[in-house]
XYZ file of C-alpha atoms in Angstrom:
489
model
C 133.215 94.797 -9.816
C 135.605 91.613 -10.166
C 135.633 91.449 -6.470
C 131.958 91.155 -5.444
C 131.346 89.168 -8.292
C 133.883 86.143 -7.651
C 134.913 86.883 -3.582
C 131.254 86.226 -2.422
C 130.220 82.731 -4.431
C 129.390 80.584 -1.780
C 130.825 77.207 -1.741
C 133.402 78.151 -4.145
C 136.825 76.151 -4.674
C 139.269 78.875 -4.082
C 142.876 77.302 -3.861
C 144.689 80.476 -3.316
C 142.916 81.468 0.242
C 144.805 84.392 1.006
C 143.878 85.645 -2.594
C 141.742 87.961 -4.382
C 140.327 86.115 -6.827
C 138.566 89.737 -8.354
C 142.304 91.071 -8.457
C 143.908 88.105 -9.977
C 140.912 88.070 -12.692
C 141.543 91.296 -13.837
C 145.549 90.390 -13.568
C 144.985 87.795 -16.174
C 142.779 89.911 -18.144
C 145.215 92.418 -18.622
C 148.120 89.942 -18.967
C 145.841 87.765 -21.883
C 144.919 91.667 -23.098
C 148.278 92.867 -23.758
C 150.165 89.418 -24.923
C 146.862 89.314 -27.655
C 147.610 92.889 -28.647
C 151.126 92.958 -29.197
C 150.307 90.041 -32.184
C 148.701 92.548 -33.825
C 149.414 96.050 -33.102
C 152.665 96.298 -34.468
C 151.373 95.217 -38.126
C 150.034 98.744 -39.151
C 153.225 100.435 -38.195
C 155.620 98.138 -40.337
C 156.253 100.797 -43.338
C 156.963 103.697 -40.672
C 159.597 101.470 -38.561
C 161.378 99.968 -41.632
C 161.864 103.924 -42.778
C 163.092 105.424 -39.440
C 165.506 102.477 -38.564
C 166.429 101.971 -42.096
C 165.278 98.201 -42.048
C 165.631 95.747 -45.543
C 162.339 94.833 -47.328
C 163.340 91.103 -45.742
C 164.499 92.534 -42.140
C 161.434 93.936 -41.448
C 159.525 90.970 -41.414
C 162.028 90.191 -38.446
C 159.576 92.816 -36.219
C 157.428 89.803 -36.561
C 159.005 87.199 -36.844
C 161.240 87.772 -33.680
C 158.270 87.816 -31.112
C 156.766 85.212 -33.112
C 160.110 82.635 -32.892
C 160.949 83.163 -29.152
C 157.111 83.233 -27.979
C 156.030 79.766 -29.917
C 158.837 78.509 -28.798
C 159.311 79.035 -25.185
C 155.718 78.245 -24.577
C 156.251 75.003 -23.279
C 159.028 75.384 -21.390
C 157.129 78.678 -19.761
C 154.639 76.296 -18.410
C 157.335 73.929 -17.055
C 159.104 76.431 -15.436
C 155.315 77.919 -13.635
C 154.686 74.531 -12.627
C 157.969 73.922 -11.297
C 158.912 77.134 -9.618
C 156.039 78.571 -8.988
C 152.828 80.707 -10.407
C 153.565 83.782 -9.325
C 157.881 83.702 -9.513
C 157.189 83.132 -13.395
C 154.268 85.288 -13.895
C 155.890 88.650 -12.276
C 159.313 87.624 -14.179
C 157.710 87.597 -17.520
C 155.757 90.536 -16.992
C 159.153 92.696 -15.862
C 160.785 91.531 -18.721
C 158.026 91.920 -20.958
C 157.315 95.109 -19.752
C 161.562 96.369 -19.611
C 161.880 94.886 -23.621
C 159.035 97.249 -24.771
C 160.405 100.262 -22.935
C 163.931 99.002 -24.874
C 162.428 98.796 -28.425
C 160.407 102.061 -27.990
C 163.731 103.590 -27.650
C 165.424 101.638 -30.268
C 167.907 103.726 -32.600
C 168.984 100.223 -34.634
C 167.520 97.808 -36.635
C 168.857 95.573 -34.617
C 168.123 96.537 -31.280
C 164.290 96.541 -32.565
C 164.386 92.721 -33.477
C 166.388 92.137 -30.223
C 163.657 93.892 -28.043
C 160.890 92.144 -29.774
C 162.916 88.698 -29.268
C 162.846 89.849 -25.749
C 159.541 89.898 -25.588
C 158.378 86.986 -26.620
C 160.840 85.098 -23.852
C 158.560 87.400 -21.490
C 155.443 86.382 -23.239
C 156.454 82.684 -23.277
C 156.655 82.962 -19.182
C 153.992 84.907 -18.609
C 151.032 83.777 -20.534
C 151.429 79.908 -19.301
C 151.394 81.178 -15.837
C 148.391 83.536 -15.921
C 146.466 80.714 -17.112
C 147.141 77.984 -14.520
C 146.566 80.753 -12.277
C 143.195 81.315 -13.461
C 142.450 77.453 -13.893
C 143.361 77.046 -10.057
C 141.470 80.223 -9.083
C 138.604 79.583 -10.363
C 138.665 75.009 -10.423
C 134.630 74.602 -10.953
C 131.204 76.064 -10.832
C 129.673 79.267 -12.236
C 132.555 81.262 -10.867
C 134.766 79.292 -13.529
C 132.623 80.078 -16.383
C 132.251 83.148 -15.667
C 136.183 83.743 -15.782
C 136.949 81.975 -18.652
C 134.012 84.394 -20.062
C 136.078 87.869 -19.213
C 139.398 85.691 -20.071
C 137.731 85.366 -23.693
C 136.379 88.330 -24.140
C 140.105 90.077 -23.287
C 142.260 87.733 -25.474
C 140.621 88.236 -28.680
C 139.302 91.615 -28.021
C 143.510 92.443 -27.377
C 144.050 91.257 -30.772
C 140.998 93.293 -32.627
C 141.985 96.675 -31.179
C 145.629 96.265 -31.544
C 144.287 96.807 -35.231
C 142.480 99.811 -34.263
C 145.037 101.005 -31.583
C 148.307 100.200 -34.036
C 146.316 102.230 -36.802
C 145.633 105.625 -34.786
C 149.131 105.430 -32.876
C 150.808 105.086 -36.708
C 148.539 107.910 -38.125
C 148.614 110.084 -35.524
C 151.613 109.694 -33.026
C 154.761 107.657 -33.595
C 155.488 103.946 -34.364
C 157.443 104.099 -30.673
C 154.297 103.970 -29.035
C 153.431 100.567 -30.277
C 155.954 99.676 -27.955
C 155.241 101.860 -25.157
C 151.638 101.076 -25.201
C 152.663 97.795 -22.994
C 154.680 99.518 -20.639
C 151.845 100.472 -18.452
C 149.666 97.367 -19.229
C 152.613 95.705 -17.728
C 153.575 97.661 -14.759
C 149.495 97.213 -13.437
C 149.543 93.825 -13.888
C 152.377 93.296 -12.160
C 151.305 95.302 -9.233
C 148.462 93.495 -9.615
C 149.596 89.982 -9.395
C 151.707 91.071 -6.589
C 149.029 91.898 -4.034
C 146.557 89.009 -5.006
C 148.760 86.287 -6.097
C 149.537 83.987 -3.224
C 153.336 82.881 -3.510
C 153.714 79.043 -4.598
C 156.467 77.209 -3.916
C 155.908 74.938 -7.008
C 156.753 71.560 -7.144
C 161.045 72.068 -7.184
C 161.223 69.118 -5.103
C 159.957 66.917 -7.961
C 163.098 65.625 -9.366
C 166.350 66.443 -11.310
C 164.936 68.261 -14.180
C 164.678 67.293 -17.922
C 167.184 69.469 -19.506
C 167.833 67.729 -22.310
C 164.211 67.434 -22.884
C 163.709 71.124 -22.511
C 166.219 71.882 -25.351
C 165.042 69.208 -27.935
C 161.432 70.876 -27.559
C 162.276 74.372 -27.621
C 164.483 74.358 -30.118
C 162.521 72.021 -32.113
C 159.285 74.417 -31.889
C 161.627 77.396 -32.656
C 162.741 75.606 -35.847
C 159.432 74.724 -36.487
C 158.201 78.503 -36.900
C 161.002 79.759 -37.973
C 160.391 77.362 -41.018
C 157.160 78.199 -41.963
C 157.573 81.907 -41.148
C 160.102 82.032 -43.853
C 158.091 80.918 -46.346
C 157.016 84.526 -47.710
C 160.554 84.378 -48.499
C 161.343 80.580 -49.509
C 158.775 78.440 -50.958
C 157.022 75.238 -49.167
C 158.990 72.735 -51.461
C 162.119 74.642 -51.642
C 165.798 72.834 -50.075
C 165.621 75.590 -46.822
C 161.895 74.829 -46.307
C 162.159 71.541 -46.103
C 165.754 71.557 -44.327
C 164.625 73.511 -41.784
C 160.942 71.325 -41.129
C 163.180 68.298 -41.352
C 165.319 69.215 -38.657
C 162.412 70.544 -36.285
C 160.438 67.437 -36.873
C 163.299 65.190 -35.571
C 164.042 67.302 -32.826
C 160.600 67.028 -31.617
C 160.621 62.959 -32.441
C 163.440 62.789 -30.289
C 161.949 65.111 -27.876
C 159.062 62.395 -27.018
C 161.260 59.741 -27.024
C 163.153 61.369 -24.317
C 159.733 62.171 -22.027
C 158.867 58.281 -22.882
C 162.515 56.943 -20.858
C 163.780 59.497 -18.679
C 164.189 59.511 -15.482
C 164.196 62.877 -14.858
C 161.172 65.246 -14.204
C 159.980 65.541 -17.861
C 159.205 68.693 -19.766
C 155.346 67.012 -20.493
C 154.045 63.992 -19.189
C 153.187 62.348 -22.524
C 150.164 60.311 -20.222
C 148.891 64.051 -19.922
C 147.617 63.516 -24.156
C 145.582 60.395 -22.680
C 142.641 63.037 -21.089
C 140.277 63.133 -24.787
C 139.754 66.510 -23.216
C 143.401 67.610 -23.143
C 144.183 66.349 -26.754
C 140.712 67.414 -28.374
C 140.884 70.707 -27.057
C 144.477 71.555 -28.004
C 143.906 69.818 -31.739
C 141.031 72.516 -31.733
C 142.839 75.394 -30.733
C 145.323 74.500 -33.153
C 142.766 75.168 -35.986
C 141.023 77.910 -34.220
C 144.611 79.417 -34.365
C 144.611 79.546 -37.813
C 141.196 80.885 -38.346
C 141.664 83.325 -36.119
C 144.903 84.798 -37.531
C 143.954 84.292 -41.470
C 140.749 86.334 -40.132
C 143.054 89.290 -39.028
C 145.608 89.221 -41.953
C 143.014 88.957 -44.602
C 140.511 90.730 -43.156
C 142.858 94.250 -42.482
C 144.448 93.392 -46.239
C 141.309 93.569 -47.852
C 139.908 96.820 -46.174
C 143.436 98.416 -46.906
C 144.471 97.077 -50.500
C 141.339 96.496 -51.839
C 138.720 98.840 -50.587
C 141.325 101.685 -50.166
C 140.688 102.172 -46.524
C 143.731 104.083 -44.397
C 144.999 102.532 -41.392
C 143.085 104.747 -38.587
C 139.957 104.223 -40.946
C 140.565 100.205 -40.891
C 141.247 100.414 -37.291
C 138.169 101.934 -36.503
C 136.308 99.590 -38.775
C 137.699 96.350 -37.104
C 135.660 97.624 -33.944
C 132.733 95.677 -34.672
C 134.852 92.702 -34.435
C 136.037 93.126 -31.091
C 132.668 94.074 -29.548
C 131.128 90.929 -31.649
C 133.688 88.739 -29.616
C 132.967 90.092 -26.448
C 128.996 90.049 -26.827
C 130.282 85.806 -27.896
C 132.118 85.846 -25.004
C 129.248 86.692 -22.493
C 126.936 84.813 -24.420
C 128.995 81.512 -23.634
C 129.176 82.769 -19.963
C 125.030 82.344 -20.333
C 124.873 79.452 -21.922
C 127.464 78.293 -20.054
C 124.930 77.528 -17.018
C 123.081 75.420 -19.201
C 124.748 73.481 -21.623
C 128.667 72.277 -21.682
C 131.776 73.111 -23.654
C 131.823 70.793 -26.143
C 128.174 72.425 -27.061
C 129.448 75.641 -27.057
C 132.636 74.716 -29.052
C 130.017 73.056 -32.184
C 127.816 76.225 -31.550
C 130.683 78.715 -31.565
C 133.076 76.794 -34.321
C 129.518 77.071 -36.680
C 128.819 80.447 -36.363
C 132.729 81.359 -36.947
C 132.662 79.401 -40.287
C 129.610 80.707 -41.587
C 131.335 84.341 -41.109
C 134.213 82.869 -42.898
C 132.222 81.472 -45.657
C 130.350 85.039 -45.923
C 134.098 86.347 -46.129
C 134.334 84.036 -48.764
C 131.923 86.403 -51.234
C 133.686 89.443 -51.203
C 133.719 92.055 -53.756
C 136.509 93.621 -55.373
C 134.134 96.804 -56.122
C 132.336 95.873 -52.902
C 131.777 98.317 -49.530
C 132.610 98.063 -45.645
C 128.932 97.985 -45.090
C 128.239 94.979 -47.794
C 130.626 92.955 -47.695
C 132.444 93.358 -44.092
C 130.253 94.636 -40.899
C 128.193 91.187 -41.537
C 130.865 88.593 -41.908
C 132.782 90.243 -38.826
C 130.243 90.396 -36.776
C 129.047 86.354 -37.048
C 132.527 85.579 -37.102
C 133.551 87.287 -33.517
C 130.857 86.291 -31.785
C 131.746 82.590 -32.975
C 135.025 82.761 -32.060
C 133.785 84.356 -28.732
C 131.856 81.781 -27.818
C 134.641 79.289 -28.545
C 137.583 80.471 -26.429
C 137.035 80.155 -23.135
C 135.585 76.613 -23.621
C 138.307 75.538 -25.196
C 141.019 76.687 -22.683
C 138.657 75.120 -19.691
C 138.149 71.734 -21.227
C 142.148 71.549 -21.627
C 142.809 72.556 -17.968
C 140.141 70.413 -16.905
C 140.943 67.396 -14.468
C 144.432 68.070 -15.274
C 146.541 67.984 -11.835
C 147.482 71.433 -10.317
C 151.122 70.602 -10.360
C 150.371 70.378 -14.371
C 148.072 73.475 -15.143
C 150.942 75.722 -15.909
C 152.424 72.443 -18.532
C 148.189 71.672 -19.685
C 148.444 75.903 -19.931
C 151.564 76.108 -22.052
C 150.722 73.236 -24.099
C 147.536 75.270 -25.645
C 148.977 78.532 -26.031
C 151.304 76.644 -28.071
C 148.857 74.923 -30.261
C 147.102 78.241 -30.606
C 150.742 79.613 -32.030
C 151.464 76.980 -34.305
C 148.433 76.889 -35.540
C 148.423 80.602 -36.588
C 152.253 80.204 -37.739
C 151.408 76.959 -39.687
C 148.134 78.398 -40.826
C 148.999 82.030 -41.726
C 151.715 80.735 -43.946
C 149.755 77.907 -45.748
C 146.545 80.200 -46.546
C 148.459 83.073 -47.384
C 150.948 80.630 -49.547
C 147.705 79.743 -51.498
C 146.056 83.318 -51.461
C 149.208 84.083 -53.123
C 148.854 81.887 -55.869
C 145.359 82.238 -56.639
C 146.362 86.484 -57.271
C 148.829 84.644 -60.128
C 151.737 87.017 -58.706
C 149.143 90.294 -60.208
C 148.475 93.311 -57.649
C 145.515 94.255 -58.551
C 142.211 95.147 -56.552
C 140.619 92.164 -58.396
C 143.223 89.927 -57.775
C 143.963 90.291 -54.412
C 140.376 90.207 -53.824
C 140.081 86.739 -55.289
C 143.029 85.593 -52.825
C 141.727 87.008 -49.896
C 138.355 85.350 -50.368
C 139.921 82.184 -51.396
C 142.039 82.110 -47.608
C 138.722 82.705 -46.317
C 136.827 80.305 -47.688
C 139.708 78.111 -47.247
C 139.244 79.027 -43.226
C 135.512 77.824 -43.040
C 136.560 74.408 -44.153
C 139.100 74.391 -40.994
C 136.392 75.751 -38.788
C 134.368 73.130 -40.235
C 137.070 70.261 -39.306
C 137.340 71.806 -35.849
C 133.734 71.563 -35.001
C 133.726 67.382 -36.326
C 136.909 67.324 -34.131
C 134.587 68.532 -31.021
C 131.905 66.588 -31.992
C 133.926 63.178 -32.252
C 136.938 63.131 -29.589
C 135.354 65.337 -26.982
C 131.841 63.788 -27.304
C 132.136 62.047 -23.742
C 135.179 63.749 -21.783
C 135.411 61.861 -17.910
C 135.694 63.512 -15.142
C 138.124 62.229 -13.182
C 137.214 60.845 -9.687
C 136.622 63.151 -6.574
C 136.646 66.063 -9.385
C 132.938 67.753 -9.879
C 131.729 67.774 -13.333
C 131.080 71.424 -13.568
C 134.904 71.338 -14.678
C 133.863 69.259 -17.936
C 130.488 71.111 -18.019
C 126.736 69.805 -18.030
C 125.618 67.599 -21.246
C 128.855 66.406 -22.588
C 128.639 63.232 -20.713
């Protein structure tokens, strides 16, 4: 199907000549697949792994927090690393070691060799994801045949991450909480034979320079500081001494990060002129909130079906299907609009729609139903946030230089992270709060709605962010304007 739909486009821009570009689609839609489901598939199984490995009520968050650290921040130096040694070097690394550190924690027999394979991971995440993405950005550079791909792209990255509710609720209920780790193994192994048959190798551009290692450790560890901070506040408080420590230190690691890319003379980790494309910075500052919303969406959503309603975790699984078919129907609605209007359209359209499901979240019932006060809300909200992803993630690669796509790539999954880590932690911070410390059904009701509600109003600032810096992206010269889409000129 991928094949005669994207080999036979006449007149298409196809980089990778000796490629498949149907093959390396469905590469990248299993890579985006399985890096979206392992955010969320492990979440169900928590109470079943902390009692076979014989984890602490504060170690187990570490399942979490592990993959979470090592994949926010790597991100950027994943993308570096694509760009500078190559696509496909980086792509069938990550996915080996991605694929050989879920095998590892399946058969964990420690605590500790559980939060190790997770860490592992997320390194493999942080190489792979950047690379599948320039590789789809340079597969697919213009024209229907890029909006179509950013359509399945969409449609796999946030379905990943609605059935690894479903999928992490039947494997918990009715297998073992070791197949939440084996599930990737053979998501893994077909990509990689995938991307080994289609992708074309790349030599990258290693002849660019000495490069910026002392720019490289500044931002990663300043990004790994920077969640590890706000991850920990379940545990330590926004305005306590660690909090603020630890947020301290990140954001002067980071400061001294740019001044490093502003006078070096080595190749730089980012090209700080890169933020000077509106579409580049306007895309990424919407991901960022699109991160939260999407991830406050999950937590609160599969909280309030569970603690509130009652629901078991194959039940809320299943129940969180509606969701993931509501993105992809978004997803191949953008792909038809797509032909007609551009993506800073589709972003107000899309960014609407989601915050209208949010504030619809925002009325839920302590003594309410799955029927009355969920199947609605979740099904506006997907298709909003369908619409919105791929249009984000081609207005940031747009224009950009192909020796940059895998940087331009790694740059917005990164924004997408923080913003979940940032926004996960300040929503559920005030959820918290507004329940007054009380477990009750009414209670927690009242702070679930309130993170919801609280998630329109971000939606909300995401769609004036579209509307304002992306409201007349350039195309740079010699470049069609397909890439920046018709009507946002």
């Amino acid at each position: 199907m991928f094949r005669n739909t994207f080999e036979k486009s006449p007149g298409a821009q196809t980089p990778e000549r000796d490629a498949r570009p149907g093959l390396i689609l469905a590469a990248v839609a299993v890579v985006q697949f399985m890096v979206s489901l392992d955010l969320s598939v492990v979440n169900l199984g928590l109470p079943q792994i902390g009692a076979a490995l014989g984890f602490s009520e504060v170690g187990l968050t570490w399942v979490i927090h592990a993959y979470a650290l090592t994949f926010g921040g790597l991100l950027l130096l994943g993308g570096k690393l694509a760009d500078r040694y190559g696509r496909k070097r980086i792509l069938l690394f990550g996915l080996a070691l991605f694929g050989l550190a879920s095998l590892a924690g399946g058969f964990a027999q420690e605590a500790g060799q559980l939060v190790a394979a997770r860490a592992a991971q997320g390194v493999g995440a942080a190489a792979l994801a950047p690379a599948a993405l320039s590789l789809l950005t340079s597969t697919f550079p213009s024209g229907k045949e890029r909006v179509r791909a950013f359509g399945v792209w969409s449609a796999t990255n946030a379905a990943g991450g609605a059935l690894g509710v479903l999928i992490g609720g039947l494997l918990t209920e009715y297998a073992s909480w070791r197949w939440l780790m084996f599930v990737n193994v053979p998501m893994a192994t077909g990509a990689l034979l995938m991307a080994w048959r289609s992708v074309r190798s790349d030599a990258g551009s290693g002849d660019r320079g000495r490069p910026d290692v002392l720019g490289a450790v500044l931002a990663t560890s300043g990004m790994v500081l920077l969640v590890f901070g706000v991850v920990r506040t379940d545990r330590h408080a926004w305005g306590s001494a660690a909090t603020l420590t630890t947020l301290a230190i990140a954001v002067a690691l980071l400061a001294a990060f740019v001044y490093v890319e502003r006078t070096t003379t080595r190749d730089p980790l980012i090209r700080l002129g890169l933020f000077t494309n509106r579409a580049v910075t306007g895309a990424n500052a919407y991901n960022l909130l699109l991160g939260v919303a999407m991830a406050s969406s999950f937590y609160f959503a599969s909280l309030y079906l569970q603690r509130v309603l009652g629901t078991g975790p194959a039940r809320t699984g299943i129940e969180f299907l509606p969701f993931a078919f509501g993105v992809v129907v978004g997803a191949f609605l953008a792909i038809k609009l797509g032909y007609r209007f551009g993506p800073r359209a589709l972003l107000v359209v899309g960014g609407l729609l989601a915050a209208a499901g949010f504030g619809w979240f925002g009325l839920i019932s302590a003594d309410g139903s799955f029927h009355a006060d969920f199947l609605g809300p979740s099904i506006i909200t997907s298709i909003g946030f369908g619409i919105c992803l791929g249009q984000v993630v081609s207005l940031a690669t747009a224009g950009v230089p192909a020796h940059e796509s895998g940087t331009a790539s790694g740059l917005l999954a990164s924004s997408r992270q923080i913003g979940a880590s940032l926004g996960l932690a300040a929503l559920g911070t005030a959820a918290h709060r507004r329940t007054g410390g009380v477990a009750t059904p009414e209670a927690l009701n009242e702070g679930y709605a309130l993170g919801m509600t609280l998630g329109a109003v971000l939606l909300l600032g995401a769609v004036l962010l579209a509307a304002i810096i992306l409201r007349r992206p350039t195309a740079p010269r010699g470049r069609p304007r397909t890439e920046l889409g018709k009507g946002d000129g």
